[in-house]
Amino acid sequence: MGNRVARDDYEWVYTDQPHADRRKEILAKYPEIKSLMSPDPRLKWIVCMMVAVQFLAFYLVKDLDWKWVLFWTYAFGSCVNHSMTLAIHEISHNSAFGNTRALWNRWFAIFANLPIGLPYSASFKRYHLDHHRYLGGDGIDVDIPTEFEGWFFCTRFRKFIWIILQPLFYAVRPLVINPKPISRLEIINLVIQFSFNVGLYYLWGAKPLVYMMAGSLLGMGLHPISGHFIAEHYMFLKGHETYSYYGSLNLLTFNVGYHNEHHDFPSIPGRRLPLVKKIAAEYYDDLPQYTSWVKVLYDFIMDDSLSPYSRVKRKLKGEVKQE
């Protein structure tokens, strides 16, 4: 467990990300894909159902023994809360109400944020759009690990700890890499979430609060679904910076596994991404892909050539526009 990773820097490239050019080429050949670029009418109802399910779970765990609270936190709550974060990812692309009602999407994301416990939906929107526009951009894309992460988490055991602590690093990276002034919506998100958390504690006690908060932290740490954090952009094969996963966990994650397709067409809701792959199959079938997120986590930890440094990074040219 003490073997050190040989890599001591990111994979620096001097080319643009591949997604914009592939998008243009696919649209020229298959213009019917444009018809998929519209809101998903089912998304808002699915999100409301998930919020209602977690509210019911808060009520049901309030009288359980602590051992059962912790069991259901990992077995059920962590899955639902991680799925909810990916619903917020969908909403950040205006997939709930469309681009003409952008503010409706922002407010709906704050509502979807409630059972997660950690106020992040407003901030996620601002930084996630940068991730799409400037994939791997030095000093802009906060999905890229910091220098400290790459330097310190360089053994199998440390990589294991790093995966457990993923929620912490995702929270801290924006403040280190690309801090932005706090927006009005972020303050509103914080106040609403804090008020909800206090109200939940006052109404039903500490157990629902632990179920909610621990479920979010565990679900985004060492958990099968969290394999998508590693699978999406960590460079398992030289020259490839985005990877898709076509396994069954897409059913719980709004098809976030269709990640090449998502970066090629971020305005297409996750429910329709399999159609993109079906229509333009020759563009995706031969790209590197995964069948198991659990295996991705295992391989990342055990392969001594992989570390948080295993990311493609690029210096950006020209003016950078940020949210």
Coordinates of C-alpha atoms in Angstrom, one line a residue:
M1 CA 0.0 0.0 0.0
G2 CA 3.0 2.3 0.1
N3 CA 4.0 2.3 -3.6
R4 CA 4.2 5.9 -4.8
V5 CA 2.8 7.1 -8.1
A6 CA 5.5 8.0 -10.6
R7 CA 3.4 10.9 -12.1
D8 CA 4.4 14.3 -10.6
D9 CA 2.4 16.7 -12.9
Y10 CA -0.8 16.9 -14.9
E11 CA -0.9 15.9 -18.5
W12 CA -0.4 19.3 -20.2
V13 CA -1.8 19.6 -23.7
Y14 CA -1.7 22.4 -26.2
T15 CA -4.9 21.6 -28.1
D16 CA -8.5 22.6 -27.6
Q17 CA -10.9 20.2 -26.0
P18 CA -12.4 17.7 -28.5
H19 CA -16.1 18.3 -27.7
A20 CA -16.8 21.4 -29.7
D21 CA -15.3 20.1 -33.0
R22 CA -17.1 16.8 -32.6
R23 CA -20.4 18.5 -31.8
K24 CA -20.1 20.6 -35.1
E25 CA -19.3 17.5 -37.1
I26 CA -22.1 15.4 -35.6
L27 CA -24.7 18.2 -36.1
A28 CA -23.6 18.7 -39.7
K29 CA -24.2 15.0 -40.4
Y30 CA -27.2 14.4 -38.1
P31 CA -29.1 17.8 -37.8
E32 CA -32.1 15.9 -36.3
I33 CA -30.1 15.8 -33.0
K34 CA -31.1 19.5 -32.5
S35 CA -34.6 18.3 -31.8
L36 CA -33.4 16.7 -28.6
M37 CA -32.3 20.1 -27.2
S38 CA -35.3 20.9 -25.1
P39 CA -36.3 20.5 -21.5
D40 CA -37.2 17.1 -20.0
P41 CA -40.8 17.5 -18.9
R42 CA -40.5 14.5 -16.5
L43 CA -37.5 15.9 -14.6
K44 CA -39.4 18.2 -12.3
W45 CA -41.8 15.5 -11.3
I46 CA -39.0 13.0 -10.6
V47 CA -37.2 15.6 -8.5
C48 CA -40.4 16.4 -6.5
M49 CA -40.9 12.6 -5.9
M50 CA -37.3 12.2 -4.7
V51 CA -37.6 15.2 -2.3
A52 CA -40.9 13.7 -1.0
V53 CA -39.2 10.3 -0.5
Q54 CA -36.4 11.8 1.6
F55 CA -38.9 13.9 3.6
L56 CA -40.7 10.6 4.4
A57 CA -37.4 9.0 5.3
F58 CA -36.6 11.8 7.7
Y59 CA -39.8 11.0 9.5
L60 CA -39.2 7.3 9.5
V61 CA -35.7 7.4 10.9
K62 CA -36.4 9.7 13.8
D63 CA -37.4 6.8 16.1
L64 CA -34.9 4.2 14.9
D65 CA -31.9 3.0 16.9
W66 CA -28.7 4.7 15.9
K67 CA -27.3 1.5 14.3
W68 CA -30.3 1.4 11.9
V69 CA -30.1 5.1 11.2
L70 CA -26.5 4.6 10.1
F71 CA -27.4 1.5 8.1
W72 CA -30.2 3.2 6.2
T73 CA -28.1 6.3 5.8
Y74 CA -25.5 4.4 3.7
A75 CA -27.8 1.8 2.1
F76 CA -30.6 4.2 1.0
G77 CA -30.1 7.9 1.9
S78 CA -26.6 8.1 0.3
C79 CA -28.0 6.7 -3.0
V80 CA -30.9 9.1 -3.1
N81 CA -28.8 12.2 -2.1
H82 CA -26.1 11.4 -4.7
S83 CA -28.8 11.0 -7.3
M84 CA -30.3 14.3 -6.2
T85 CA -26.9 16.0 -6.8
L86 CA -27.0 14.7 -10.3
A87 CA -30.6 16.0 -10.7
I88 CA -29.2 19.4 -9.7
H89 CA -26.5 18.9 -12.4
E90 CA -29.4 18.4 -14.9
I91 CA -31.2 21.5 -13.6
S92 CA -28.0 23.5 -13.9
H93 CA -28.3 23.0 -17.7
N94 CA -31.8 24.4 -17.6
S95 CA -33.3 20.9 -18.3
A96 CA -36.3 21.4 -15.9
F97 CA -37.9 24.5 -17.4
G98 CA -35.7 25.5 -20.4
N99 CA -33.5 28.4 -21.2
T100 CA -36.3 30.9 -21.4
R101 CA -37.1 30.3 -17.7
A102 CA -33.5 30.2 -16.4
L103 CA -34.5 31.7 -13.0
W104 CA -37.1 29.0 -12.5
N105 CA -34.4 26.4 -12.8
R106 CA -32.3 28.2 -10.2
W107 CA -35.1 28.3 -7.7
F108 CA -36.0 24.7 -8.4
A109 CA -32.4 23.7 -7.8
I110 CA -32.5 25.3 -4.4
F111 CA -35.7 23.3 -3.7
A112 CA -33.9 20.1 -4.9
N113 CA -31.0 21.0 -2.6
L114 CA -33.1 20.7 0.6
P115 CA -32.7 17.0 1.4
I116 CA -29.0 17.1 0.7
G117 CA -28.3 19.4 3.6
L118 CA -25.3 21.2 2.2
P119 CA -26.1 24.4 0.3
Y120 CA -24.3 24.1 -3.0
S121 CA -26.8 24.3 -5.9
A122 CA -26.3 28.0 -6.7
S123 CA -22.5 27.7 -6.6
F124 CA -22.5 24.5 -8.6
K125 CA -24.2 26.2 -11.5
R126 CA -21.6 28.9 -11.7
Y127 CA -18.6 26.6 -11.7
H128 CA -20.1 23.8 -13.7
L129 CA -20.6 26.0 -16.8
D130 CA -16.9 26.9 -16.6
H131 CA -16.1 23.2 -16.6
H132 CA -17.9 22.7 -19.9
R133 CA -16.6 25.9 -21.6
Y134 CA -13.0 25.5 -20.4
L135 CA -12.5 21.8 -19.8
G136 CA -9.2 21.3 -18.2
G137 CA -8.5 25.1 -18.2
D138 CA -5.7 26.0 -15.8
G139 CA -7.1 28.2 -13.0
I140 CA -10.7 27.9 -14.3
D141 CA -11.9 24.3 -14.2
V142 CA -12.3 23.5 -10.5
D143 CA -13.0 19.8 -11.4
I144 CA -9.2 19.5 -11.7
P145 CA -7.5 18.5 -8.4
T146 CA -5.2 21.0 -6.8
E147 CA -1.4 20.7 -6.8
F148 CA -1.6 19.6 -3.2
E149 CA -4.0 16.7 -4.0
G150 CA -1.7 15.5 -6.8
W151 CA 1.4 15.8 -4.6
F152 CA 0.0 14.3 -1.4
F153 CA -2.4 11.5 -2.5
C154 CA 0.3 9.5 -4.3
T155 CA 0.1 6.1 -2.7
R156 CA -2.6 3.5 -2.7
F157 CA -3.7 4.1 0.9
R158 CA -3.7 7.9 0.4
K159 CA -5.7 7.6 -2.8
F160 CA -8.2 5.5 -0.8
I161 CA -8.5 8.3 1.7
W162 CA -8.8 10.9 -1.1
I163 CA -11.8 9.1 -2.5
I164 CA -13.5 9.0 0.9
L165 CA -12.8 12.8 1.2
Q166 CA -14.1 13.7 -2.2
P167 CA -16.9 15.9 -0.9
L168 CA -14.4 18.0 1.1
F169 CA -12.2 18.6 -1.9
Y170 CA -15.0 19.4 -4.2
A171 CA -16.1 22.0 -1.6
V172 CA -12.7 23.5 -1.1
R173 CA -11.3 23.5 -4.7
P174 CA -13.3 26.6 -5.9
L175 CA -11.9 28.7 -3.1
V176 CA -8.4 27.6 -4.0
I177 CA -8.4 27.5 -7.8
N178 CA -11.0 30.1 -8.9
P179 CA -12.7 32.0 -6.1
K180 CA -15.6 34.2 -7.2
P181 CA -17.6 36.9 -5.5
I182 CA -20.6 35.5 -3.5
S183 CA -23.8 36.0 -5.5
R184 CA -27.3 36.8 -4.2
L185 CA -28.6 33.4 -5.1
E186 CA -25.8 31.7 -3.2
I187 CA -26.7 33.7 0.0
I188 CA -30.4 32.8 -0.6
N189 CA -29.4 29.1 -1.0
L190 CA -27.4 29.2 2.2
V191 CA -30.2 30.9 4.2
I192 CA -32.9 28.6 3.0
Q193 CA -30.9 25.5 3.5
F194 CA -29.7 26.5 7.0
S195 CA -33.3 27.4 8.0
F196 CA -34.5 24.0 6.7
N197 CA -31.8 22.1 8.6
V198 CA -32.7 24.0 11.8
G199 CA -36.4 23.3 11.3
L200 CA -35.8 19.6 10.7
Y201 CA -33.8 19.3 13.9
Y202 CA -36.4 21.3 15.8
L203 CA -39.2 19.1 14.4
W204 CA -37.8 15.6 14.5
G205 CA -34.4 15.8 16.3
A206 CA -30.9 14.8 15.4
K207 CA -31.4 11.5 13.7
P208 CA -33.0 12.9 10.5
L209 CA -30.3 15.5 10.4
V210 CA -27.5 12.9 10.7
Y211 CA -29.3 10.7 8.1
M212 CA -29.4 13.7 5.7
M213 CA -25.9 15.1 6.1
A214 CA -24.0 11.8 6.5
G215 CA -25.9 10.4 3.5
S216 CA -24.7 13.2 1.3
L217 CA -21.1 12.9 2.5
L218 CA -21.0 9.1 2.3
G219 CA -22.8 9.0 -1.1
M220 CA -20.2 11.3 -2.6
G221 CA -17.3 9.5 -1.0
L222 CA -16.6 5.8 -1.0
H223 CA -19.7 4.7 -2.7
P224 CA -20.4 2.8 -6.0
I225 CA -22.1 5.8 -7.6
S226 CA -19.2 8.1 -6.8
G227 CA -17.1 6.1 -9.3
H228 CA -18.5 8.6 -11.9
F229 CA -16.3 11.3 -10.4
I230 CA -13.2 9.3 -11.4
A231 CA -14.6 7.7 -14.5
E232 CA -15.6 11.0 -16.3
H233 CA -12.2 12.7 -16.9
Y234 CA -9.3 10.9 -15.2
M235 CA -6.8 9.8 -17.8
F236 CA -6.8 6.0 -17.7
L237 CA -5.6 6.0 -21.3
K238 CA -3.2 8.6 -22.7
G239 CA -4.8 11.1 -25.0
H240 CA -8.3 10.6 -23.8
E241 CA -9.8 13.1 -21.3
T242 CA -13.5 12.2 -21.3
Y243 CA -15.0 8.7 -20.8
S244 CA -18.5 7.3 -20.9
Y245 CA -20.0 4.6 -18.8
Y246 CA -23.0 2.6 -20.1
G247 CA -23.9 0.4 -17.1
S248 CA -27.1 0.1 -15.1
L249 CA -26.2 2.8 -12.5
N250 CA -27.2 5.3 -15.2
L251 CA -30.8 4.6 -14.1
L252 CA -30.0 6.2 -10.7
T253 CA -27.9 9.1 -12.1
F254 CA -29.8 10.7 -14.9
N255 CA -27.5 9.1 -17.5
V256 CA -24.5 11.1 -16.3
G257 CA -22.4 8.1 -17.4
Y258 CA -23.0 9.2 -21.0
H259 CA -20.3 11.7 -20.4
N260 CA -18.8 12.1 -23.9
E261 CA -22.3 12.6 -25.2
H262 CA -23.0 15.1 -22.4
H263 CA -20.0 17.2 -23.1
D264 CA -20.7 17.1 -26.8
F265 CA -24.3 18.2 -26.2
P266 CA -24.7 19.8 -22.7
S267 CA -28.1 21.2 -23.7
I268 CA -29.6 17.8 -24.2
P269 CA -31.2 16.3 -21.0
G270 CA -29.7 13.1 -19.7
R271 CA -32.8 11.1 -20.5
R272 CA -32.1 11.7 -24.2
L273 CA -28.4 11.1 -24.3
P274 CA -28.8 7.4 -25.2
L275 CA -30.5 8.7 -28.4
V276 CA -27.4 10.8 -29.2
K277 CA -25.3 7.6 -29.0
K278 CA -27.7 5.7 -31.1
I279 CA -28.0 8.3 -33.8
A280 CA -24.2 9.0 -34.0
A281 CA -23.0 5.6 -33.0
E282 CA -19.9 5.7 -35.1
Y283 CA -18.6 8.7 -33.1
Y284 CA -18.9 6.9 -29.7
D285 CA -18.7 3.2 -30.1
D286 CA -14.9 3.2 -30.5
L287 CA -14.1 5.7 -27.7
P288 CA -12.8 4.2 -24.4
Q289 CA -15.7 3.4 -22.1
Y290 CA -16.5 1.7 -18.8
T291 CA -18.9 -1.0 -17.7
S292 CA -18.4 -0.7 -13.9
W293 CA -17.9 2.3 -11.7
V294 CA -16.8 0.1 -8.8
K295 CA -14.0 -1.3 -11.0
V296 CA -13.0 2.3 -11.9
L297 CA -12.6 3.1 -8.2
Y298 CA -10.6 -0.1 -7.6
D299 CA -8.4 0.4 -10.6
F300 CA -7.7 4.0 -9.6
I301 CA -6.6 3.0 -6.1
M302 CA -4.5 0.0 -7.1
D303 CA -2.9 1.2 -10.4
D304 CA 0.4 3.0 -9.4
S305 CA 0.3 5.0 -12.6
L306 CA -2.9 6.8 -11.6
S307 CA -3.3 9.7 -9.2
P308 CA -5.2 13.0 -8.8
Y309 CA -2.5 14.3 -11.3
S310 CA -4.0 12.0 -14.0
R311 CA -5.9 14.8 -15.6
V312 CA -5.5 16.6 -18.9
K313 CA -4.8 20.3 -18.3
R314 CA -4.4 23.2 -20.7
K315 CA -3.4 26.9 -20.7
L316 CA -6.4 28.9 -22.0
K317 CA -6.0 31.3 -24.9
G318 CA -7.8 34.6 -25.3
E319 CA -10.5 36.1 -23.1
V320 CA -12.2 33.9 -20.5
K321 CA -15.8 34.6 -19.7
Q322 CA -17.1 33.3 -16.4
E323 CA -20.5 33.2 -14.7

